[in-house]
Amino acid sequence: MYKIFLLFLLSPCLVYSKHEEYLGHALYEVRVSNDNQGAYLNEVVERFFLDKWHPTITGQDSLILVPGDLKEDFQKEMIRANIAYEVKCDNIKEQLDLEDQLMSAAAARSNRSSPALPYDVIHRYDVVNNYLQTVANSYPNVQIATAGKSIQGRDIRYLRISSDNFQSRNKPVVFLMSLLHAREWVTLPGTLYAIEKLVIDVQDRSLVDNIDWIIMPIANPDGYEFTHTNTRMWRKNRRQNSGWSFCPGVDLNRNFDHEWGTASSSSPCTETFHGTGPFSEPETAAIRNVLNGVRNRLELFIDLHSFGSMVLYGFGNRKLPPNALTLNMVGVRMAQRIDAVKWRENRNYRVGNIVDLLNYGASGGSSDYVQSLGNLLSYTYEMPAYRNLNTLNGFLVDPAFIYQAGMETWEGIKAGARYLIERRDAAMAR
């Protein structure tokens, strides 16, 4: 099976060329027409340890990566349940190789003419950390901090952006992070672009003067580096699970302390393994500690993920927070701003409760945990996939989309931040 196959990938006795592990893996587009079919498809995914790239939603396409030796069995299951499917890519390694080629060509053309990082490639962990340090050294309103260390000892760095060094007790705090899921590369431009517009190329001074910002570009550094050096589609962190050496990793977005373990997996071999307990992972514990430091002023939290073009809010058990109407209203504002500047080929953003839009429950998520802290605005963005005429699918990134991804996501973030300012101004005027 796919996850057990990772045992051999990790063996020092074997050497593979890049992406060789994905040779013959096929990407299926599947569409279920009712909830029973959806439940059956989800059971097949769990039973075969398949990699679902997009949630199973009735009437919409879902993408599922299937190893070559399971293609026949998977197709039989789809036929048995009368589920429509289409092979979108018969060998995903070709698309992974194409992504590498496009990134290499873009890097060769790169000409950095601004203090900001260029938006032509997806930058590695060390490059991003060096950039954060440079920004902090160059601008007096920026501090660099370390939230903690990852399971493999890498620093989890973030920037604190403030006009008064976080001394005000009245300004709201916005917390923005990306790459909690390692393979979701397209989310990194979202945080990097926000840093540029808040520090280097400031076009709206009120966003800096009236709000304190915390921006964490790489929340899962070990997993992220692993997607560059070993397994491109790796999602989790890199914990070596006791007794399960062939199934490493914990899904960090199932490891936060809200309804932990109720809508996630207890099997280390699955993509949604929740760990041994809430905040069992140093990465999520580090994020929690940063949140605790600003808890009294935290008003907006956005965790960038991909893909699907959605703004999601809690809770993952379908219960709505007391401020659900405000969450929806502000979410719609953010989505409309993104839709106004998005590429025409990409679908409009949808806004709603996690379960209502994804059609499945999820527990232990970052945005649900933050929402449980109080009457604030907590969201997960599912950024779009750029399919590039079906030559690249899902999590894979065409360099041509990197700048666009950062720019349009910032428009949504700005809309949320401006709402905080408007709300405070209105309260002061009363």
Coordinates of C-alpha atoms in Angstrom, one line a residue:
M1 CA 0.0 0.0 0.0
Y2 CA 1.0 3.6 -0.6
K3 CA 2.0 4.5 3.0
I4 CA 3.8 1.2 3.6
F5 CA 5.7 2.0 0.4
L6 CA 7.2 5.0 2.3
L7 CA 9.2 2.4 4.4
F8 CA 11.2 1.6 1.4
L9 CA 11.6 5.2 0.4
L10 CA 13.2 5.9 3.8
S11 CA 15.6 3.0 3.6
P12 CA 19.2 4.0 3.3
C13 CA 19.9 0.9 1.2
L14 CA 17.9 2.2 -1.7
V15 CA 18.5 5.3 -3.9
Y16 CA 15.8 6.9 -6.1
S17 CA 16.0 9.6 -8.6
K18 CA 13.8 12.6 -7.8
H19 CA 10.0 11.8 -7.7
E20 CA 10.7 8.1 -8.6
E21 CA 8.4 7.1 -5.8
Y22 CA 5.5 8.6 -7.8
L23 CA 6.2 6.7 -11.0
G24 CA 2.9 5.3 -12.3
H25 CA 0.8 7.1 -9.7
A26 CA -2.4 8.3 -11.4
L27 CA -4.5 11.3 -10.5
Y28 CA -8.2 10.6 -10.7
E29 CA -11.0 13.1 -10.9
V30 CA -14.0 11.7 -9.1
R31 CA -17.5 13.0 -8.8
V32 CA -20.1 11.7 -6.4
S33 CA -23.8 12.4 -6.9
N34 CA -25.1 11.7 -3.4
D35 CA -24.0 11.4 0.2
N36 CA -23.9 7.6 0.1
Q37 CA -21.4 7.7 -2.7
G38 CA -19.4 10.2 -0.9
A39 CA -19.2 8.1 2.3
Y40 CA -18.2 5.1 0.2
L41 CA -15.5 7.0 -1.6
N42 CA -14.1 8.2 1.7
E43 CA -14.1 4.6 3.0
V44 CA -12.2 3.5 0.0
V45 CA -9.6 6.3 0.4
E46 CA -9.1 5.2 4.1
R47 CA -8.9 1.5 3.3
F48 CA -6.3 1.9 0.5
F49 CA -4.5 4.8 2.3
L50 CA -4.9 7.0 -0.8
D51 CA -4.0 10.6 -1.0
K52 CA -7.1 12.8 -1.4
W53 CA -6.1 16.1 -2.9
H54 CA -9.6 17.7 -2.7
P55 CA -12.5 17.0 -0.4
T56 CA -15.4 14.8 -1.5
I57 CA -18.3 17.2 -2.2
T58 CA -21.5 16.0 -3.8
G59 CA -21.8 17.3 -7.3
Q60 CA -18.2 18.6 -7.4
D61 CA -15.0 17.0 -8.6
S62 CA -12.5 15.5 -6.2
L63 CA -8.9 14.7 -7.0
I64 CA -7.4 11.4 -5.6
L65 CA -3.8 10.2 -6.2
V66 CA -3.7 6.4 -6.6
P67 CA -0.5 4.3 -6.7
G68 CA 0.0 2.3 -9.9
D69 CA -0.5 -1.1 -8.2
L70 CA -3.9 0.0 -6.9
K71 CA -5.4 1.6 -10.0
E72 CA -7.3 -1.5 -11.0
D73 CA -8.7 -2.1 -7.5
F74 CA -9.7 1.6 -7.2
Q75 CA -11.5 1.6 -10.5
K76 CA -13.4 -1.6 -9.6
E77 CA -14.5 0.1 -6.4
M78 CA -15.7 3.2 -8.3
I79 CA -17.6 1.0 -10.8
R80 CA -19.2 -1.0 -8.0
A81 CA -20.5 2.2 -6.4
N82 CA -21.5 3.7 -9.8
I83 CA -19.2 6.7 -9.0
A84 CA -18.1 8.7 -12.1
Y85 CA -14.3 9.0 -12.5
E86 CA -11.8 10.1 -15.1
V87 CA -8.0 9.7 -15.1
K88 CA -6.6 13.3 -15.3
C89 CA -3.0 12.2 -15.3
D90 CA -1.8 8.6 -15.8
N91 CA 1.6 9.3 -14.4
I92 CA 1.9 12.1 -11.8
K93 CA 5.7 12.0 -11.9
E94 CA 5.5 13.7 -15.3
Q95 CA 3.7 16.7 -13.7
L96 CA 6.2 16.7 -10.8
D97 CA 9.1 16.8 -13.3
L98 CA 7.3 19.6 -15.2
E99 CA 7.0 21.6 -12.0
D100 CA 10.7 21.2 -11.4
Q101 CA 11.5 22.3 -14.9
L102 CA 9.3 25.4 -14.7
M103 CA 10.8 26.4 -11.4
S104 CA 14.4 25.9 -12.6
A105 CA 13.7 28.0 -15.8
A106 CA 12.1 30.7 -13.7
A107 CA 15.0 30.8 -11.3
A108 CA 17.4 31.2 -14.2
R109 CA 15.5 34.2 -15.4
S110 CA 15.1 35.8 -12.0
N111 CA 16.4 39.3 -11.5
R112 CA 15.9 40.6 -8.0
S113 CA 15.4 44.4 -8.2
S114 CA 13.5 44.9 -5.0
P115 CA 14.3 44.3 -1.3
A116 CA 11.4 41.9 -1.3
L117 CA 11.9 38.3 -2.4
P118 CA 11.0 37.8 -6.0
Y119 CA 7.8 35.9 -6.9
D120 CA 9.2 33.7 -9.5
V121 CA 10.0 30.5 -7.5
I122 CA 8.8 28.9 -4.2
H123 CA 11.6 29.8 -1.8
R124 CA 13.2 27.3 0.5
Y125 CA 13.3 27.4 4.3
D126 CA 16.8 28.9 4.6
V127 CA 16.0 31.6 2.0
V128 CA 12.9 32.6 3.8
N129 CA 14.5 32.7 7.2
N130 CA 17.4 34.8 5.9
Y131 CA 14.9 37.2 4.3
L132 CA 13.0 37.5 7.6
Q133 CA 16.2 38.4 9.3
T134 CA 17.1 41.0 6.7
V135 CA 13.7 42.6 6.9
A136 CA 13.9 42.8 10.7
N137 CA 17.4 44.3 10.5
S138 CA 16.4 46.9 7.9
Y139 CA 13.1 48.2 9.3
P140 CA 12.7 49.5 12.8
N141 CA 9.0 48.6 13.1
V142 CA 9.8 44.9 12.5
Q143 CA 11.1 42.3 15.0
I144 CA 12.0 38.7 14.2
A145 CA 11.2 36.1 16.8
T146 CA 11.4 32.3 17.2
A147 CA 8.2 30.5 18.3
G148 CA 10.1 27.3 19.1
K149 CA 11.8 24.5 17.3
S150 CA 10.3 21.8 15.1
I151 CA 10.5 18.1 15.8
Q152 CA 13.9 18.0 13.9
G153 CA 15.2 21.1 15.6
R154 CA 14.5 23.8 13.0
D155 CA 13.6 27.3 14.2
I156 CA 10.0 28.3 13.6
R157 CA 10.4 32.0 12.8
Y158 CA 7.9 34.8 12.5
L159 CA 7.8 38.6 12.2
R160 CA 6.2 41.1 14.6
I161 CA 5.2 44.2 12.6
S162 CA 4.1 47.1 14.7
S163 CA 4.4 50.9 14.7
D164 CA 4.9 50.9 18.5
N165 CA 6.6 47.6 19.2
F166 CA 3.4 46.0 20.4
Q167 CA 3.1 48.5 23.3
S168 CA -0.5 49.6 22.7
R169 CA -3.1 47.7 24.6
N170 CA -5.9 48.9 22.3
K171 CA -4.7 47.9 18.8
P172 CA -6.1 44.7 17.4
V173 CA -3.6 41.9 16.4
V174 CA -3.8 40.0 13.2
F175 CA -2.1 36.6 13.0
L176 CA -1.3 35.2 9.6
M177 CA 0.5 31.9 8.8
S178 CA 1.2 29.5 6.0
L179 CA 2.6 26.0 5.3
L180 CA 1.1 24.2 8.2
H181 CA 0.6 21.5 5.6
A182 CA 4.0 21.0 4.0
R183 CA 3.0 20.4 0.4
E184 CA 0.8 23.5 0.0
W185 CA 3.5 25.6 -1.5
V186 CA 1.2 28.2 -3.1
T187 CA 0.4 29.5 0.4
L188 CA 3.9 30.9 1.0
P189 CA 3.5 33.8 -1.5
G190 CA 0.5 34.9 0.6
T191 CA 2.5 35.5 3.7
L192 CA 5.5 36.9 1.9
Y193 CA 3.4 39.4 -0.1
A194 CA 1.7 40.5 3.1
I195 CA 5.2 41.2 4.6
E196 CA 6.1 43.2 1.5
K197 CA 3.0 45.4 1.6
L198 CA 3.2 46.0 5.4
V199 CA 6.9 46.8 5.5
I200 CA 8.7 47.4 2.2
D201 CA 6.1 48.8 -0.1
V202 CA 3.5 50.2 2.2
Q203 CA 0.5 51.6 0.3
D204 CA -2.0 51.8 3.1
R205 CA -0.4 53.3 6.2
S206 CA -3.5 52.7 8.4
L207 CA -3.0 49.0 8.3
V208 CA 0.4 49.4 10.0
D209 CA -0.5 52.3 12.3
N210 CA -3.8 50.8 13.6
I211 CA -3.0 47.0 13.7
D212 CA -0.2 44.9 15.1
W213 CA 0.8 41.9 12.8
I214 CA 2.2 38.5 13.4
I215 CA 3.2 36.7 10.3
M216 CA 4.6 33.1 10.3
P217 CA 5.5 32.0 6.8
I218 CA 6.7 28.4 7.5
A219 CA 4.7 26.8 10.3
N220 CA 5.9 23.3 9.5
P221 CA 9.6 23.7 8.5
D222 CA 10.6 20.0 8.6
G223 CA 7.7 18.8 6.5
Y224 CA 8.2 21.7 4.1
E225 CA 11.9 21.0 3.5
F226 CA 11.0 17.3 3.0
T227 CA 8.7 18.3 0.1
H228 CA 11.7 19.9 -1.6
T229 CA 14.3 17.2 -0.9
N230 CA 12.3 14.0 -0.8
T231 CA 8.5 13.6 -1.1
R232 CA 6.8 16.5 -2.9
M233 CA 3.3 15.5 -1.7
W234 CA 4.2 15.2 2.0
R235 CA 1.6 16.9 4.2
K236 CA 2.5 16.2 7.9
N237 CA 5.4 17.0 10.1
R238 CA 8.3 14.6 10.4
R239 CA 7.8 12.9 13.8
Q240 CA 8.9 9.3 14.0
N241 CA 5.8 7.7 15.4
S242 CA 6.6 5.1 18.1
G243 CA 6.0 1.6 16.7
W244 CA 5.2 3.0 13.3
S245 CA 8.6 3.8 11.8
F246 CA 7.2 3.2 8.3
C247 CA 4.4 5.8 8.9
P248 CA 6.0 9.0 10.1
G249 CA 4.3 12.3 10.7
V250 CA 1.4 14.0 12.4
D251 CA -1.2 16.2 10.7
L252 CA -0.6 19.5 12.4
N253 CA -4.0 20.7 11.5
R254 CA -5.6 18.0 13.5
N255 CA -3.3 18.5 16.5
F256 CA -4.8 21.6 18.1
D257 CA -6.9 21.4 21.3
H258 CA -10.4 21.8 20.0
E259 CA -12.5 18.6 19.8
W260 CA -9.2 16.8 19.4
G261 CA -9.5 13.3 18.1
T262 CA -13.2 13.4 17.3
A263 CA -13.0 13.9 13.5
S264 CA -9.5 12.8 12.6
S265 CA -7.5 9.6 12.4
S266 CA -5.8 7.6 15.1
S267 CA -3.8 5.7 12.5
P268 CA -0.3 7.1 11.9
C269 CA -0.5 5.8 8.3
T270 CA -3.2 8.2 7.3
E271 CA -2.9 11.8 6.2
T272 CA -5.0 13.1 9.0
F273 CA -3.3 11.3 12.0
H274 CA -3.9 13.6 15.0
G275 CA -0.9 12.6 17.1
T276 CA -0.9 11.3 20.6
G277 CA -2.7 14.2 22.2
P278 CA -3.6 17.9 21.7
F279 CA -0.4 19.9 21.1
S280 CA 1.7 16.8 21.2
E281 CA 3.8 18.3 18.4
P282 CA 6.3 21.1 19.0
E283 CA 5.1 23.0 16.0
T284 CA 1.5 23.3 17.2
A285 CA 2.7 24.0 20.8
A286 CA 4.9 26.8 19.5
I287 CA 2.0 28.4 17.6
R288 CA -0.2 28.1 20.7
N289 CA 2.4 29.9 22.8
V290 CA 2.6 32.8 20.3
L291 CA -1.2 33.0 20.3
N292 CA -1.2 33.1 24.1
G293 CA 1.1 36.1 24.1
V294 CA -1.4 38.2 22.2
R295 CA -4.6 36.5 23.2
N296 CA -6.2 39.6 24.8
R297 CA -5.8 41.6 21.6
L298 CA -6.1 38.9 18.9
E299 CA -9.0 39.8 16.6
L300 CA -8.2 38.2 13.2
F301 CA -6.5 34.9 12.5
I302 CA -6.0 33.5 9.0
D303 CA -4.3 30.1 8.3
L304 CA -3.5 29.8 4.6
H305 CA -4.0 26.4 2.9
S306 CA -4.7 25.1 -0.5
F307 CA -6.6 24.3 -2.5
G308 CA -10.2 25.0 -3.4
S309 CA -10.9 28.8 -3.4
M310 CA -12.7 28.9 -0.1
V311 CA -12.9 31.0 3.0
L312 CA -13.8 28.6 5.9
Y313 CA -14.9 29.3 9.4
G314 CA -15.8 27.1 12.4
F315 CA -16.6 24.8 13.7
G316 CA -15.5 21.6 12.2
N317 CA -18.3 19.7 14.1
R318 CA -20.9 21.9 12.3
K319 CA -21.7 23.9 15.4
L320 CA -21.5 27.6 14.7
P321 CA -19.7 30.1 16.9
P322 CA -21.8 32.9 18.5
N323 CA -20.5 35.4 16.0
A324 CA -21.2 33.3 13.0
L325 CA -23.1 36.0 11.2
T326 CA -20.1 38.4 11.5
L327 CA -17.7 35.7 10.4
N328 CA -19.8 35.1 7.3
M329 CA -20.2 38.8 6.5
V330 CA -16.5 39.5 6.8
G331 CA -15.7 36.3 5.0
V332 CA -17.8 37.4 2.1
R333 CA -16.0 40.8 2.0
M334 CA -12.7 39.1 1.8
A335 CA -13.8 36.7 -0.9
Q336 CA -15.3 39.5 -3.0
R337 CA -12.0 41.4 -2.8
I338 CA -10.1 38.3 -4.0
D339 CA -12.7 37.6 -6.8
A340 CA -12.3 41.2 -8.0
V341 CA -8.6 40.6 -8.9
K342 CA -8.4 36.8 -9.5
W343 CA -7.6 35.2 -12.8
R344 CA -10.8 34.7 -14.8
E345 CA -10.0 31.0 -15.2
N346 CA -10.2 30.3 -11.5
R347 CA -13.5 29.8 -9.7
N348 CA -15.0 32.4 -7.4
Y349 CA -14.3 32.0 -3.7
R350 CA -17.0 30.4 -1.6
V351 CA -17.6 31.3 2.0
G352 CA -19.0 29.1 4.8
N353 CA -18.7 26.7 7.6
I354 CA -16.0 24.1 7.3
V355 CA -18.4 21.1 7.3
D356 CA -20.9 22.8 5.0
L357 CA -18.3 23.5 2.3
L358 CA -16.0 20.6 2.7
N359 CA -18.7 18.0 3.3
Y360 CA -16.8 16.4 6.2
G361 CA -16.0 17.1 9.8
A362 CA -12.6 18.0 11.0
S363 CA -11.3 18.3 14.5
G364 CA -8.1 19.8 16.1
G365 CA -7.7 22.5 13.4
S366 CA -5.9 25.7 14.0
S367 CA -8.7 28.0 13.1
D368 CA -11.2 26.1 15.2
Y369 CA -8.8 26.3 18.2
V370 CA -8.3 30.1 17.7
Q371 CA -12.1 30.6 17.3
S372 CA -12.6 28.8 20.7
L373 CA -10.5 31.4 22.4
G374 CA -13.2 34.1 22.2
N375 CA -15.3 36.4 20.1
L376 CA -12.9 36.9 17.3
L377 CA -12.6 36.3 13.6
S378 CA -10.8 33.0 12.7
Y379 CA -10.5 31.6 9.2
T380 CA -8.9 29.1 7.0
Y381 CA -8.3 30.2 3.4
E382 CA -8.2 27.4 0.8
M383 CA -6.2 29.2 -1.9
P384 CA -6.9 28.2 -5.6
A385 CA -5.2 25.6 -7.7
Y386 CA -3.8 26.8 -11.0
R387 CA -4.3 24.0 -13.4
N388 CA -2.6 25.6 -16.4
L389 CA -4.6 23.7 -19.0
N390 CA -4.3 20.5 -17.0
T391 CA -0.6 20.3 -17.3
L392 CA -0.3 21.0 -13.5
N393 CA -2.9 20.0 -11.0
G394 CA -3.8 20.6 -7.4
F395 CA -0.9 21.3 -5.1
L396 CA 1.6 21.8 -7.9
V397 CA 2.7 25.3 -8.7
D398 CA 3.3 27.1 -11.9
P399 CA 5.7 30.0 -11.4
A400 CA 3.4 32.1 -13.5
F401 CA 0.9 32.0 -10.7
I402 CA 3.1 32.8 -7.7
Y403 CA 2.8 36.6 -7.8
Q404 CA -0.9 36.4 -8.6
A405 CA -1.4 34.0 -5.6
G406 CA 0.3 36.4 -3.2
M407 CA -1.4 39.6 -4.6
E408 CA -5.0 38.3 -4.6
T409 CA -4.7 36.7 -1.2
W410 CA -3.4 40.0 0.2
E411 CA -6.6 41.7 -1.1
G412 CA -8.7 39.3 1.0
I413 CA -6.5 39.8 4.1
K414 CA -6.7 43.6 3.7
A415 CA -10.4 43.4 3.6
G416 CA -10.5 41.6 6.9
A417 CA -8.0 44.0 8.5
R418 CA -9.9 47.0 7.3
Y419 CA -13.0 45.7 8.9
L420 CA -11.2 45.6 12.3
I421 CA -10.3 49.3 11.8
E422 CA -13.8 50.3 10.8
R423 CA -15.3 48.4 13.8
R424 CA -13.0 50.1 16.2
D425 CA -13.6 53.6 14.7
A426 CA -17.3 53.0 14.9
A427 CA -17.1 51.9 18.5
M428 CA -15.0 55.0 19.4
A429 CA -17.5 57.3 17.7
R430 CA -20.4 56.1 19.8

